[in-house]
CSV table of C-alpha atoms in Angstrom, one decimal:
chain,number,residue,atom,x,y,z
A,590,MET,CA,13.6,-36.2,-1.6
A,591,GLU,CA,12.7,-34.3,-4.8
A,592,GLY,CA,9.9,-36.8,-5.5
A,593,LEU,CA,8.4,-36.3,-2.1
A,594,VAL,CA,8.6,-32.5,-2.3
A,595,ASN,CA,6.8,-32.6,-5.7
A,596,VAL,CA,4.1,-34.9,-4.3
A,597,VAL,CA,3.4,-32.6,-1.3
A,598,ASN,CA,3.6,-29.5,-3.5
A,599,GLY,CA,1.0,-31.0,-5.8
A,600,ILE,CA,-1.4,-31.8,-2.9
A,601,ILE,CA,-1.1,-28.3,-1.4
A,602,TRP,CA,-1.3,-26.5,-4.7
A,603,SER,CA,-4.3,-28.4,-6.0
A,604,PRO,CA,-6.8,-26.5,-8.1
A,605,ALA,CA,-8.8,-26.0,-4.8
A,606,LEU,CA,-6.2,-23.5,-3.5
A,607,ILE,CA,-6.0,-21.7,-6.8
A,608,TYR,CA,-9.7,-21.1,-6.9
A,609,LEU,CA,-9.9,-20.4,-3.2
A,610,CYS,CA,-7.5,-17.5,-3.6
A,611,LEU,CA,-9.4,-16.1,-6.6
A,612,GLY,CA,-12.8,-16.7,-5.0
A,613,ALA,CA,-11.8,-15.0,-1.7
A,614,GLY,CA,-10.4,-12.0,-3.5
A,615,LEU,CA,-13.6,-11.7,-5.5
A,616,PHE,CA,-15.8,-12.1,-2.4
A,617,TYR,CA,-13.9,-9.4,-0.5
A,618,SER,CA,-14.0,-7.1,-3.5
A,619,ILE,CA,-17.8,-7.3,-3.7
A,620,MET,CA,-18.3,-7.0,0.1
A,621,THR,CA,-16.1,-3.9,0.3
A,622,ARG,CA,-17.6,-2.5,-2.8
A,623,PHE,CA,-14.2,-2.7,-4.5
A,624,VAL,CA,-12.3,-0.8,-1.9
A,625,GLN,CA,-9.1,-1.3,-4.0
A,626,VAL,CA,-10.6,1.0,-6.6
A,627,ARG,CA,-12.8,3.4,-4.6
A,628,LEU,CA,-10.2,4.5,-2.1
A,629,PHE,CA,-7.1,4.3,-4.4
A,630,GLY,CA,-6.4,8.0,-3.9
A,631,GLU,CA,-6.7,7.6,-0.1
A,632,MET,CA,-4.1,4.8,-0.3
A,633,ILE,CA,-1.6,7.2,-2.0
A,634,LYS,CA,-2.3,9.9,0.6
A,635,LEU,CA,-1.8,7.6,3.6
A,636,LEU,CA,1.6,6.6,2.4
A,637,PHE,CA,3.0,9.9,3.4
A,638,THR,CA,0.9,11.0,6.4
A,639,GLY,CA,1.7,8.4,9.1
A,640,LYS,CA,4.7,8.9,11.4
A,641,SER,CA,6.8,6.5,13.3
A,642,SER,CA,6.9,6.4,17.1
A,643,LYS,CA,9.1,4.8,19.8
A,644,ASP,CA,6.7,1.8,19.7
A,645,GLY,CA,5.8,1.6,16.0
A,646,ILE,CA,7.1,2.3,12.5
A,647,SER,CA,5.5,4.6,10.0
A,648,SER,CA,2.9,3.6,7.4
A,649,PHE,CA,5.5,4.0,4.7
A,650,GLN,CA,8.1,2.0,6.6
A,651,ALA,CA,5.5,-0.8,7.1
A,652,LEU,CA,4.8,-0.6,3.4
A,653,ALA,CA,8.5,-0.9,2.7
A,654,VAL,CA,8.9,-3.9,5.0
A,655,SER,CA,5.9,-5.6,3.4
A,656,LEU,CA,7.1,-4.8,-0.1
A,657,ALA,CA,10.5,-6.3,1.0
A,658,GLY,CA,8.6,-9.5,1.4
A,659,ARG,CA,6.5,-9.1,-1.7
A,660,VAL,CA,9.2,-7.8,-4.1
A,661,GLY,CA,11.7,-10.6,-4.4
A,662,MET,CA,12.7,-13.5,-6.6
A,663,GLY,CA,9.0,-13.9,-7.5
A,664,ASN,CA,9.2,-10.6,-9.5
A,665,ILE,CA,12.1,-11.7,-11.6
A,666,ALA,CA,12.6,-15.4,-11.6
A,667,GLY,CA,8.9,-16.1,-10.7
A,668,VAL,CA,7.5,-14.2,-13.6
A,669,ALA,CA,9.9,-16.0,-15.9
A,670,ALA,CA,8.7,-19.3,-14.5
A,671,ALA,CA,5.1,-18.3,-15.0
A,672,ILE,CA,5.7,-17.5,-18.7
A,673,GLY,CA,8.0,-20.5,-19.2
A,674,PHE,CA,5.5,-23.0,-17.9
A,675,GLY,CA,2.2,-21.2,-18.4
A,676,GLY,CA,2.8,-19.1,-21.5
A,677,PRO,CA,2.2,-15.3,-21.8
A,678,GLY,CA,-1.4,-15.7,-20.6
A,679,ALA,CA,-0.1,-16.5,-17.1
A,680,VAL,CA,0.7,-12.8,-16.8
A,681,PHE,CA,-2.9,-11.9,-17.3
A,682,TRP,CA,-3.9,-14.1,-14.3
A,683,MET,CA,-1.1,-12.5,-12.2
A,684,TRP,CA,-2.9,-9.2,-12.9
A,685,VAL,CA,-6.2,-10.7,-11.9
A,686,VAL,CA,-4.7,-12.1,-8.7
A,687,ALA,CA,-3.3,-8.6,-7.9
A,688,PHE,CA,-6.6,-6.8,-8.5
A,689,LEU,CA,-8.7,-9.2,-6.4
A,690,GLY,CA,-5.9,-9.8,-3.9
A,691,ALA,CA,-5.7,-6.1,-3.0
A,692,SER,CA,-9.0,-6.4,-1.3
A,693,THR,CA,-7.7,-9.6,0.5
A,694,ALA,CA,-4.6,-7.6,1.6
A,695,TYR,CA,-6.9,-4.9,3.0
A,696,VAL,CA,-8.9,-7.4,5.1
A,697,GLU,CA,-5.9,-9.3,6.5
A,698,SER,CA,-3.9,-6.2,7.3
A,699,THR,CA,-6.8,-4.4,9.0
A,700,LEU,CA,-7.3,-7.5,11.2
A,701,ALA,CA,-3.6,-7.4,12.1
A,702,GLN,CA,-4.0,-3.7,13.2
A,703,ILE,CA,-7.1,-4.4,15.2
A,704,TYR,CA,-5.7,-7.3,17.2
A,705,LYS,CA,-2.0,-6.2,17.6
A,706,GLU,CA,-0.3,-5.9,21.0
A,707,LYS,CA,2.9,-4.4,22.5
A,708,ASP,CA,5.8,-6.8,22.9
A,709,GLU,CA,6.9,-7.1,26.5
A,710,ILE,CA,10.6,-7.5,25.5
A,711,THR,CA,11.0,-4.8,22.9
A,712,GLY,CA,8.0,-2.6,23.5
A,713,GLU,CA,7.2,-2.7,19.8
A,714,TYR,CA,3.9,-3.5,18.2
A,715,ARG,CA,3.4,-7.2,17.2
A,716,GLY,CA,0.6,-8.8,15.3
A,717,GLY,CA,-0.4,-11.0,12.4
A,718,PRO,CA,-2.6,-14.0,11.6
A,719,ALA,CA,-1.7,-16.0,14.7
A,720,TYR,CA,-2.8,-13.1,16.9
A,721,TYR,CA,-6.1,-12.4,15.1
A,722,PHE,CA,-7.0,-16.1,14.9
A,723,GLU,CA,-6.6,-16.4,18.7
A,724,ARG,CA,-8.5,-13.1,19.5
A,725,ALA,CA,-11.1,-12.8,16.8
A,726,LEU,CA,-12.0,-16.5,16.5
A,727,GLY,CA,-11.2,-17.5,20.1
A,728,GLN,CA,-9.2,-20.4,18.7
A,729,LYS,CA,-5.7,-20.3,20.2
A,730,TRP,CA,-4.9,-23.7,18.6
A,731,TYR,CA,-5.4,-22.3,15.2
A,732,GLY,CA,-3.1,-19.4,16.0
A,733,VAL,CA,-0.5,-21.8,17.2
A,734,LEU,CA,-0.9,-23.9,14.0
A,735,PHE,CA,-0.4,-20.8,11.8
A,736,ALA,CA,2.6,-19.7,13.9
A,737,ILE,CA,4.3,-23.0,13.4
A,738,ALA,CA,3.5,-23.1,9.7
A,739,SER,CA,4.9,-19.5,9.4
A,740,ILE,CA,8.1,-20.4,11.2
A,741,LEU,CA,8.6,-23.5,8.9
A,742,ALA,CA,7.8,-21.5,5.8
A,743,CYS,CA,9.6,-18.2,6.5
A,744,GLY,CA,12.3,-19.6,8.7
A,745,ILE,CA,13.1,-22.8,6.7
A,746,PHE,CA,11.4,-23.1,3.3
A,747,LEU,CA,11.4,-19.7,1.8
A,748,PRO,CA,14.8,-18.1,2.6
A,749,GLY,CA,16.6,-20.7,0.5
A,750,VAL,CA,14.7,-19.7,-2.6
A,751,GLN,CA,15.8,-16.1,-2.3
A,752,ALA,CA,19.4,-16.9,-1.4
A,753,ASN,CA,19.6,-19.4,-4.3
A,754,GLY,CA,18.5,-16.7,-6.8
A,755,VAL,CA,20.9,-14.1,-5.4
A,756,ILE,CA,23.9,-16.3,-5.7
A,757,ASN,CA,23.0,-17.7,-9.1
A,758,ALA,CA,22.7,-14.1,-10.4
A,759,PHE,CA,26.0,-13.2,-8.8
A,760,ALA,CA,27.7,-16.2,-10.4
A,761,GLN,CA,26.3,-15.4,-13.8
A,762,VAL,CA,28.0,-12.0,-13.7
A,763,MET,CA,31.2,-12.9,-11.8
A,764,GLY,CA,31.6,-16.5,-12.9
A,765,GLU,CA,31.9,-19.5,-10.7
A,766,GLY,CA,35.6,-19.0,-9.8
A,767,THR,CA,37.7,-21.9,-8.5
A,768,ILE,CA,35.7,-25.0,-7.6
A,769,VAL,CA,36.1,-26.0,-4.0
A,770,ASN,CA,34.6,-28.8,-1.9
A,771,VAL,CA,32.2,-27.8,0.9
A,772,GLY,CA,31.2,-31.1,2.5
A,773,ALA,CA,29.7,-33.2,-0.2
A,774,LEU,CA,29.1,-30.2,-2.5
A,775,GLU,CA,31.4,-28.8,-5.2
A,776,VAL,CA,30.9,-25.0,-5.1
A,777,GLY,CA,32.5,-22.1,-7.0
A,778,SER,CA,34.6,-19.8,-4.9
A,779,MET,CA,32.7,-16.8,-6.1
A,780,ARG,CA,29.5,-18.3,-4.7
A,781,LEU,CA,31.2,-18.6,-1.3
A,782,VAL,CA,32.2,-14.9,-1.5
A,783,ALA,CA,28.7,-13.9,-2.3
A,784,LEU,CA,27.3,-16.0,0.5
A,785,GLY,CA,29.8,-14.5,2.9
A,786,ILE,CA,28.7,-11.0,2.0
A,787,ILE,CA,25.0,-11.8,2.4
A,788,LEU,CA,25.5,-13.5,5.8
A,789,VAL,CA,27.5,-10.6,7.3
A,790,VAL,CA,25.1,-7.9,6.1
A,791,LEU,CA,22.1,-10.0,7.1
A,792,GLY,CA,23.5,-10.5,10.6
A,793,ILE,CA,24.1,-6.8,11.1
A,794,ILE,CA,20.6,-5.9,10.2
A,795,ILE,CA,18.5,-8.6,11.8
A,796,PHE,CA,20.2,-8.2,15.2
A,797,GLY,CA,19.0,-4.6,15.1
A,798,GLY,CA,15.3,-5.5,15.2
A,799,ILE,CA,12.4,-4.1,13.2
A,800,LYS,CA,13.5,-0.5,13.4
A,801,ARG,CA,16.8,-1.3,11.6
A,802,ILE,CA,15.0,-3.6,9.1
A,803,ALA,CA,12.4,-0.8,8.4
A,804,THR,CA,15.1,1.8,8.0
A,805,PHE,CA,17.1,-0.3,5.5
A,806,THR,CA,14.0,-1.3,3.5
A,807,GLU,CA,12.5,2.1,3.2
A,808,TYR,CA,15.5,3.2,1.2
A,809,ALA,CA,16.6,0.0,-0.5
A,810,VAL,CA,13.2,-1.1,-1.8
A,811,PRO,CA,12.0,2.1,-3.5
A,812,PHE,CA,15.5,2.8,-5.0
A,813,MET,CA,15.8,-0.6,-6.6
A,814,ALA,CA,12.1,-0.9,-7.6
A,815,ILE,CA,12.1,2.5,-9.3
A,816,GLY,CA,15.4,1.9,-11.1
A,817,TYR,CA,14.2,-1.5,-12.3
A,818,ILE,CA,10.9,-0.1,-13.6
A,819,VAL,CA,12.7,2.8,-15.4
A,820,LEU,CA,15.0,0.5,-17.2
A,821,ALA,CA,12.1,-1.7,-18.2
A,822,LEU,CA,10.2,1.3,-19.5
A,823,LEU,CA,13.2,2.4,-21.6
A,824,ILE,CA,13.1,-1.0,-23.2
A,825,MET,CA,9.4,-0.7,-23.9
A,826,PHE,CA,9.8,2.8,-25.3
A,827,ALA,CA,12.7,1.7,-27.6
A,828,ASN,CA,10.4,-1.0,-28.9
A,829,TYR,CA,7.1,0.8,-28.6
A,830,GLU,CA,5.8,-0.9,-31.8
A,831,MET,CA,5.8,-4.2,-29.9
A,832,ILE,CA,3.6,-3.0,-27.0
A,833,PRO,CA,0.2,-3.8,-28.7
A,834,GLN,CA,1.6,-7.2,-29.7
A,835,VAL,CA,2.7,-8.0,-26.2
A,836,PHE,CA,-0.7,-7.0,-24.7
A,837,GLY,CA,-2.3,-9.1,-27.4
A,838,MET,CA,-0.2,-12.1,-26.4
A,839,ILE,CA,-0.9,-11.7,-22.7
A,840,VAL,CA,-4.7,-11.2,-23.0
A,841,GLY,CA,-5.2,-13.7,-25.9
A,842,ASP,CA,-3.2,-16.5,-24.4
A,843,ALA,CA,-5.0,-16.1,-21.1
A,844,PHE,CA,-8.0,-17.8,-22.7
A,845,THR,CA,-6.7,-19.8,-25.7
A,846,ALA,CA,-3.3,-20.6,-24.0
A,847,GLN,CA,-0.4,-22.0,-25.8
A,848,ALA,CA,0.5,-24.0,-22.7
A,849,GLY,CA,-3.0,-24.9,-21.9
A,850,PHE,CA,-5.8,-22.8,-20.2
A,851,GLY,CA,-5.2,-24.6,-16.9
A,852,ALA,CA,-1.5,-24.1,-17.1
A,853,ALA,CA,-1.9,-20.3,-17.7
A,854,ILE,CA,-4.3,-20.0,-14.7
A,855,GLY,CA,-2.3,-22.3,-12.5
A,856,TRP,CA,1.1,-20.8,-13.0
A,857,GLY,CA,-0.3,-17.2,-13.1
A,858,VAL,CA,-2.2,-17.6,-9.8
A,859,LYS,CA,0.7,-19.5,-8.1
A,860,ARG,CA,3.4,-17.1,-9.1
A,861,GLY,CA,1.1,-14.2,-8.5
A,862,ILE,CA,0.4,-15.3,-4.9
A,863,TYR,CA,4.1,-16.1,-4.4
A,864,SER,CA,5.0,-12.7,-5.6
A,865,ASN,CA,2.4,-10.3,-4.1
A,866,GLU,CA,1.5,-12.6,-1.1
A,867,ALA,CA,-2.1,-11.3,-0.9
A,868,GLY,CA,-3.9,-13.8,1.4
A,869,GLN,CA,-0.7,-15.6,2.3
A,870,GLY,CA,-0.6,-14.0,5.7
A,871,THR,CA,2.9,-12.5,5.5
A,872,GLY,CA,1.9,-8.8,4.9
A,873,PRO,CA,-0.2,-8.5,8.1
A,874,HIS,CA,3.0,-8.9,10.2
A,875,ALA,CA,4.5,-5.6,9.0
A,876,ALA,CA,1.0,-4.0,8.9
A,877,ALA,CA,0.6,-4.6,12.7
A,878,ALA,CA,3.9,-2.9,13.4
A,879,ALA,CA,2.7,0.5,12.0
A,880,GLU,CA,1.7,3.5,14.1
A,881,VAL,CA,-1.7,4.6,12.7
A,882,GLU,CA,-4.8,6.4,14.0
A,883,HIS,CA,-7.3,3.8,12.6
A,884,PRO,CA,-6.9,0.1,11.7
A,885,SER,CA,-8.3,0.7,8.2
A,886,GLN,CA,-5.5,3.1,7.3
A,887,GLN,CA,-2.8,0.4,7.2
A,888,GLY,CA,-5.1,-2.0,5.5
A,889,LEU,CA,-5.4,0.5,2.7
A,890,VAL,CA,-1.7,1.0,2.5
A,891,GLN,CA,-1.1,-2.7,2.4
A,892,ALA,CA,-3.6,-3.1,-0.4
A,893,PHE,CA,-1.6,-0.6,-2.4
A,894,SER,CA,1.6,-2.6,-1.9
A,895,VAL,CA,0.0,-5.4,-4.0
A,896,TYR,CA,-0.4,-3.1,-6.9
A,897,VAL,CA,3.2,-2.0,-6.6
A,898,ASP,CA,4.4,-5.6,-6.6
A,899,THR,CA,2.5,-7.1,-9.4
A,900,ILE,CA,1.1,-4.3,-11.6
A,901,LEU,CA,4.4,-2.4,-11.6
A,902,VAL,CA,7.4,-4.7,-10.9
A,903,CYS,CA,6.1,-8.0,-12.2
A,904,SER,CA,4.6,-6.3,-15.3
A,905,ALA,CA,8.0,-4.7,-15.9
A,906,THR,CA,9.7,-8.1,-15.9
A,907,ALA,CA,7.0,-9.6,-18.2
A,908,PHE,CA,7.1,-6.9,-20.8
A,909,MET,CA,10.9,-7.0,-20.9
A,910,ILE,CA,10.9,-10.8,-21.5
A,911,LEU,CA,8.1,-10.8,-24.0
A,912,THR,CA,9.2,-7.7,-25.9
A,913,MET,CA,12.8,-9.0,-26.4
A,914,GLY,CA,11.6,-12.6,-26.9
A,915,THR,CA,14.0,-14.0,-24.4
A,916,TYR,CA,11.9,-17.0,-23.2
A,917,ASN,CA,11.0,-20.6,-23.9
A,918,ILE,CA,7.6,-22.2,-23.1
A,919,GLN,CA,7.9,-25.7,-21.7
A,920,GLY,CA,5.2,-28.2,-22.8
A,921,THR,CA,3.6,-30.6,-20.3
A,922,LEU,CA,4.3,-33.7,-22.4
A,923,PRO,CA,6.6,-36.4,-20.8
A,924,ASP,CA,9.3,-35.8,-23.4
A,925,GLY,CA,9.6,-32.1,-22.3
A,926,GLU,CA,9.1,-30.7,-25.8
A,927,PHE,CA,9.2,-26.9,-26.0
A,928,LEU,CA,6.1,-25.3,-27.4
A,929,VAL,CA,8.1,-22.1,-28.0
A,930,GLN,CA,11.9,-22.0,-28.0
A,931,ASN,CA,13.6,-18.6,-28.4
A,932,VAL,CA,16.7,-19.2,-26.2
A,933,PRO,CA,19.0,-22.2,-25.6
A,934,ALA,CA,17.2,-25.2,-24.1
A,935,ASP,CA,19.7,-25.4,-21.2
A,936,VAL,CA,18.6,-22.0,-19.8
A,937,VAL,CA,16.8,-22.7,-16.5
A,938,ILE,CA,13.2,-21.4,-16.7
A,939,SER,CA,12.7,-20.8,-13.0
A,940,SER,CA,15.7,-18.5,-12.7
A,941,PRO,CA,16.5,-14.8,-13.4
A,942,SER,CA,18.1,-15.9,-16.8
A,943,PHE,CA,15.2,-14.8,-19.1
A,944,THR,CA,15.2,-11.4,-17.5
A,945,GLN,CA,19.0,-11.1,-17.5
A,946,MET,CA,19.0,-12.0,-21.2
A,947,ALA,CA,16.4,-9.4,-22.0
A,948,MET,CA,18.3,-6.7,-20.2
A,949,GLU,CA,21.6,-7.8,-21.7
A,950,SER,CA,20.2,-7.7,-25.3
A,951,VAL,CA,19.5,-3.9,-24.8
A,952,TYR,CA,22.0,-2.7,-22.3
A,953,GLY,CA,24.9,-5.2,-22.9
A,954,SER,CA,26.9,-6.3,-19.9
A,955,PHE,CA,25.4,-3.4,-17.8
A,956,GLY,CA,22.0,-5.0,-18.1
A,957,ASN,CA,23.3,-8.3,-16.9
A,958,VAL,CA,25.1,-6.7,-13.9
A,959,PHE,CA,22.0,-4.6,-13.1
A,960,ILE,CA,19.7,-7.6,-12.9
A,961,ALA,CA,22.2,-9.3,-10.6
A,962,VAL,CA,22.2,-6.2,-8.4
A,963,ALA,CA,18.4,-6.0,-8.5
A,964,VAL,CA,18.1,-9.6,-7.7
A,965,PHE,CA,20.4,-9.1,-4.7
A,966,PHE,CA,18.4,-6.2,-3.3
A,967,PHE,CA,15.0,-7.7,-4.0
A,968,ALA,CA,15.8,-11.1,-2.6
A,969,PHE,CA,17.9,-9.8,0.3
A,970,THR,CA,15.2,-7.5,1.5
A,971,THR,CA,12.7,-10.4,1.2
A,972,ILE,CA,15.0,-12.5,3.4
A,973,LEU,CA,14.8,-9.7,6.0
A,974,ALA,CA,11.0,-9.7,5.8
A,975,TYR,CA,10.9,-13.5,6.2
A,976,TYR,CA,13.1,-13.2,9.3
A,977,TYR,CA,10.8,-10.6,10.8
A,978,ILE,CA,7.7,-12.8,10.2
A,979,ALA,CA,9.5,-15.9,11.7
A,980,GLU,CA,10.5,-13.8,14.7
A,981,VAL,CA,7.0,-12.4,15.3
A,982,ASN,CA,5.6,-15.9,15.3
A,983,VAL,CA,8.3,-17.2,17.7
A,984,ALA,CA,7.4,-14.2,19.9
A,985,TYR,CA,3.8,-15.3,19.7
A,986,LEU,CA,4.6,-18.9,20.8
A,987,THR,CA,7.0,-17.9,23.6
A,988,ARG,CA,5.1,-14.9,25.0
A,989,PHE,CA,3.6,-17.0,27.8
A,990,LEU,CA,6.9,-18.7,28.7
A,991,GLY,CA,8.6,-15.6,30.1
A,992,LYS,CA,11.1,-13.1,28.8
A,993,GLU,CA,14.1,-15.4,28.9
A,994,ALA,CA,12.3,-18.0,26.7
A,995,GLY,CA,11.4,-15.2,24.3
A,996,LYS,CA,14.9,-13.9,24.1
A,997,ILE,CA,16.3,-17.4,23.5
A,998,GLY,CA,13.7,-18.1,20.8
A,999,ARG,CA,14.4,-14.9,18.9
A,1000,PHE,CA,18.2,-15.6,19.0
A,1001,LEU,CA,17.6,-19.1,17.7
A,1002,VAL,CA,15.4,-17.9,14.8
A,1003,LYS,CA,18.2,-15.5,13.7
A,1004,ILE,CA,20.6,-18.5,13.6
A,1005,LEU,CA,18.0,-20.6,11.7
A,1006,ILE,CA,17.5,-17.9,9.0
A,1007,MET,CA,21.2,-17.6,8.4
A,1008,ALA,CA,21.7,-21.3,8.3
A,1009,MET,CA,18.9,-21.7,5.7
A,1010,VAL,CA,20.3,-18.8,3.6
A,1011,ALA,CA,23.6,-20.7,3.5
A,1012,TYR,CA,21.9,-23.9,2.6
A,1013,GLY,CA,19.7,-22.4,-0.1
A,1014,GLY,CA,22.6,-20.4,-1.5
A,1015,LEU,CA,24.9,-23.4,-2.0
A,1016,ASN,CA,22.3,-26.1,-2.8
A,1017,SER,CA,21.6,-26.2,-6.6
A,1018,ALA,CA,18.7,-28.7,-6.3
A,1019,GLY,CA,16.1,-28.0,-8.9
A,1020,TYR,CA,13.3,-28.5,-6.4
A,1021,ILE,CA,14.2,-25.5,-4.3
A,1022,TRP,CA,11.2,-23.5,-5.8
A,1023,ALA,CA,8.9,-26.4,-5.0
A,1024,ILE,CA,10.0,-26.3,-1.3
A,1025,GLY,CA,9.2,-22.6,-1.3
A,1026,ASP,CA,5.8,-23.2,-2.8
A,1027,ILE,CA,5.0,-25.7,0.0
A,1028,GLY,CA,5.7,-22.9,2.5
A,1029,VAL,CA,3.6,-20.4,0.6
A,1030,GLY,CA,0.7,-22.9,0.2
A,1031,LEU,CA,0.6,-23.9,3.8
A,1032,MET,CA,0.3,-20.3,5.0
A,1033,ALA,CA,-2.2,-19.4,2.3
A,1034,TRP,CA,-4.5,-22.3,3.1
A,1035,LEU,CA,-4.6,-21.5,6.9
A,1036,ASN,CA,-4.8,-17.7,6.4
A,1037,ILE,CA,-7.5,-17.6,3.7
A,1038,VAL,CA,-9.8,-20.1,5.4
A,1039,GLY,CA,-9.3,-18.3,8.8
A,1040,ILE,CA,-10.0,-14.8,7.6
A,1041,LEU,CA,-13.0,-16.0,5.7
A,1042,VAL,CA,-14.5,-17.5,8.9
A,1043,ILE,CA,-13.7,-14.3,10.8
A,1044,PHE,CA,-15.3,-12.2,8.1
A,1045,ILE,CA,-18.5,-14.4,8.0
A,1046,VAL,CA,-18.8,-14.6,11.8
A,1047,ALA,CA,-18.0,-11.0,12.9
A,1048,ARG,CA,-17.1,-8.9,9.9
A,1049,PRO,CA,-14.8,-6.5,11.9
A,1050,THR,CA,-12.9,-5.4,8.8
A,1051,LEU,CA,-16.1,-4.4,7.0
A,1052,THR,CA,-17.2,-2.5,10.1
A,1053,MET,CA,-13.9,-0.7,10.3
A,1054,LEU,CA,-14.1,0.3,6.6
A,1055,LYS,CA,-17.6,1.8,7.2
A,1056,ASP,CA,-16.4,3.6,10.3
A,1057,TYR,CA,-13.3,5.0,8.6
A,1058,GLU,CA,-15.3,6.2,5.6
A,1059,ALA,CA,-17.8,7.9,7.9
A,1060,GLN,CA,-15.1,9.8,9.7
A,1061,ARG,CA,-13.4,10.6,6.4
A,1062,LYS,CA,-16.7,12.0,5.1
A,1063,ALA,CA,-17.1,14.0,8.3
A,1064,GLY,CA,-13.7,15.6,7.7
A,1065,VAL,CA,-12.2,14.7,11.1
A,1066,LYS,CA,-8.6,15.9,11.7
A,1067,HIS,CA,-7.7,12.9,13.8
A,1068,TYR,CA,-9.3,9.5,13.4
A,1069,SER,CA,-10.3,7.4,16.4
A,1070,PHE,CA,-11.4,3.9,17.0
A,1071,ASP,CA,-13.3,2.5,20.0
A,1072,PRO,CA,-13.5,-1.4,19.8
A,1073,ALA,CA,-16.3,-1.5,22.4
A,1074,LYS,CA,-18.5,0.7,20.2
A,1075,PHE,CA,-18.5,-2.1,17.6
A,1076,GLY,CA,-18.6,-5.0,19.9
A,1077,ILE,CA,-15.0,-6.0,19.2
A,1078,LYS,CA,-13.3,-7.7,22.1
A,1079,ASN,CA,-9.7,-8.8,22.7
A,1080,ALA,CA,-8.2,-5.7,21.0
A,1081,PRO,CA,-5.8,-4.6,23.9
A,1082,TYR,CA,-3.9,-1.9,22.1
A,1083,TRP,CA,-6.9,-0.1,20.8
A,1084,GLU,CA,-8.8,-0.5,24.0
A,1085,GLU,CA,-6.0,1.2,25.9
A,1086,ARG,CA,-5.5,3.9,23.3
A,1087,HIS,CA,-9.2,4.8,23.4
A,1088,ARG,CA,-9.1,4.9,27.2
A,1089,LYS,CA,-6.3,7.4,27.1
A,1090,GLN,CA,-8.1,9.5,24.5
A,1091,MET,CA,-11.1,9.7,26.8
A,1092,GLU,CA,-8.9,10.7,29.7
A,1093,ASP,CA,-7.4,13.5,27.5
A,1094,MET,CA,-10.8,14.6,26.3
A,1095,ASN,CA,-12.1,14.9,29.9
A,1096,LYS,CA,-9.0,17.0,30.8
A,1097,ASP,CA,-9.6,19.2,27.8
A,1098,PRO,CA,-13.3,20.4,27.6
A,1099,LEU,CA,-12.7,21.9,24.2
A,1100,HIS,CA,-11.5,18.6,22.8
A,1101,LYS,CA,-8.7,20.4,21.0
A,1102,ASP,CA,-6.6,17.4,20.4
A,1103,LEU,CA,-9.4,15.2,19.2
A,1104,LYS,CA,-11.0,17.4,16.7
């Protein structure tokens, strides 16, 4: 099984996908005139202006849900893997992916807003790549293909990666406990305790729908992210003389590369995409659920989430590890020789261990415990995001089969997520990350190719950006969007919203509510 997984992973994550991700980000950056820089201030402003409604969540809640998906094991164990296999230079390429990927996040999330719809069962907004592939491209088969890939990735492949990291971190703090037999597996009793806690809390939240997920994540994600960054900054300030050296290692190794130039790019891009998810097609699902006045607004908010994930949280991890020297660099030779070895050889590179050791070297046992808690919250909220993505795509596939089929499908996806969390949490197979990479790669291939075609054929996101900037320059109090004005079809939510706005305008000759 492990051999097959690695072969499939190697095919999906060929250099073609790596350069497609970078190339798409560069293309969108140029076409939008680097919207991720020009409208950075507007991104901050929009975080706190949107409000939730009975049908949708606020912009900040949508940001929190998408960050729940972005900020996870990739920020702690993923960064360690990037350094361990690609050298410090891999961090530089993670930054590049984040900068260019912010424009990709804008494009895909704006599309999700344009083509969202109201769910017949819950009355909440739904949307994502499957929806905009069907409506913008007119290719329902492609939407169905993405929906299936998303359910496989977020419902089967990816939850196990997060659960595995959570339970490993918990076991490192609490110990394994008494060894018990679970089927063919020998598992520590403390792992079973951790798994039980995760499953109970997960069940309580996911059976409450997107509102409960959004409420939980809007508090949990900022709290843990800020706490994590603060402790990382304290380590950097305590070792301020190392900061120039660390920057030098990251930038210098990006082009000379201890582990090879290709390894630095490959691991940096792969872990960068896994972490910030720009272009992967996961972020648009939360973006579509937001209540906003104009599609571009949530696109800008989602672009900002990429910066939070990589520039802040991933960088915090990288600087902790490199400052404290708690890492090894694995060579690519068959004998597995280390190019750099600062910690014992038996420390698993693709785990939170490098980060835990860095924290522990400064904060003692508290640092170890804190990383375990951070891993729990980061990974747990990511599991919530994965559930939501899988549910949205199940809703997409069952929406023409009637309400009963939709309800059954959503119940089954809840059971599926919990089963995969249990499997990933107890299975110690080393290829668990490779399975997650397959899921990420499948979605990335389908989404990036699809949005490139949409952009080339119709360019709705570029039109939206120009329209939003024109209204912003005019100083409107309330933004509006008329799909017909721009020749955009199959945008049911915005068509209905504009129709109601016109009715209100006709009733109010002074247009008080629309000024």
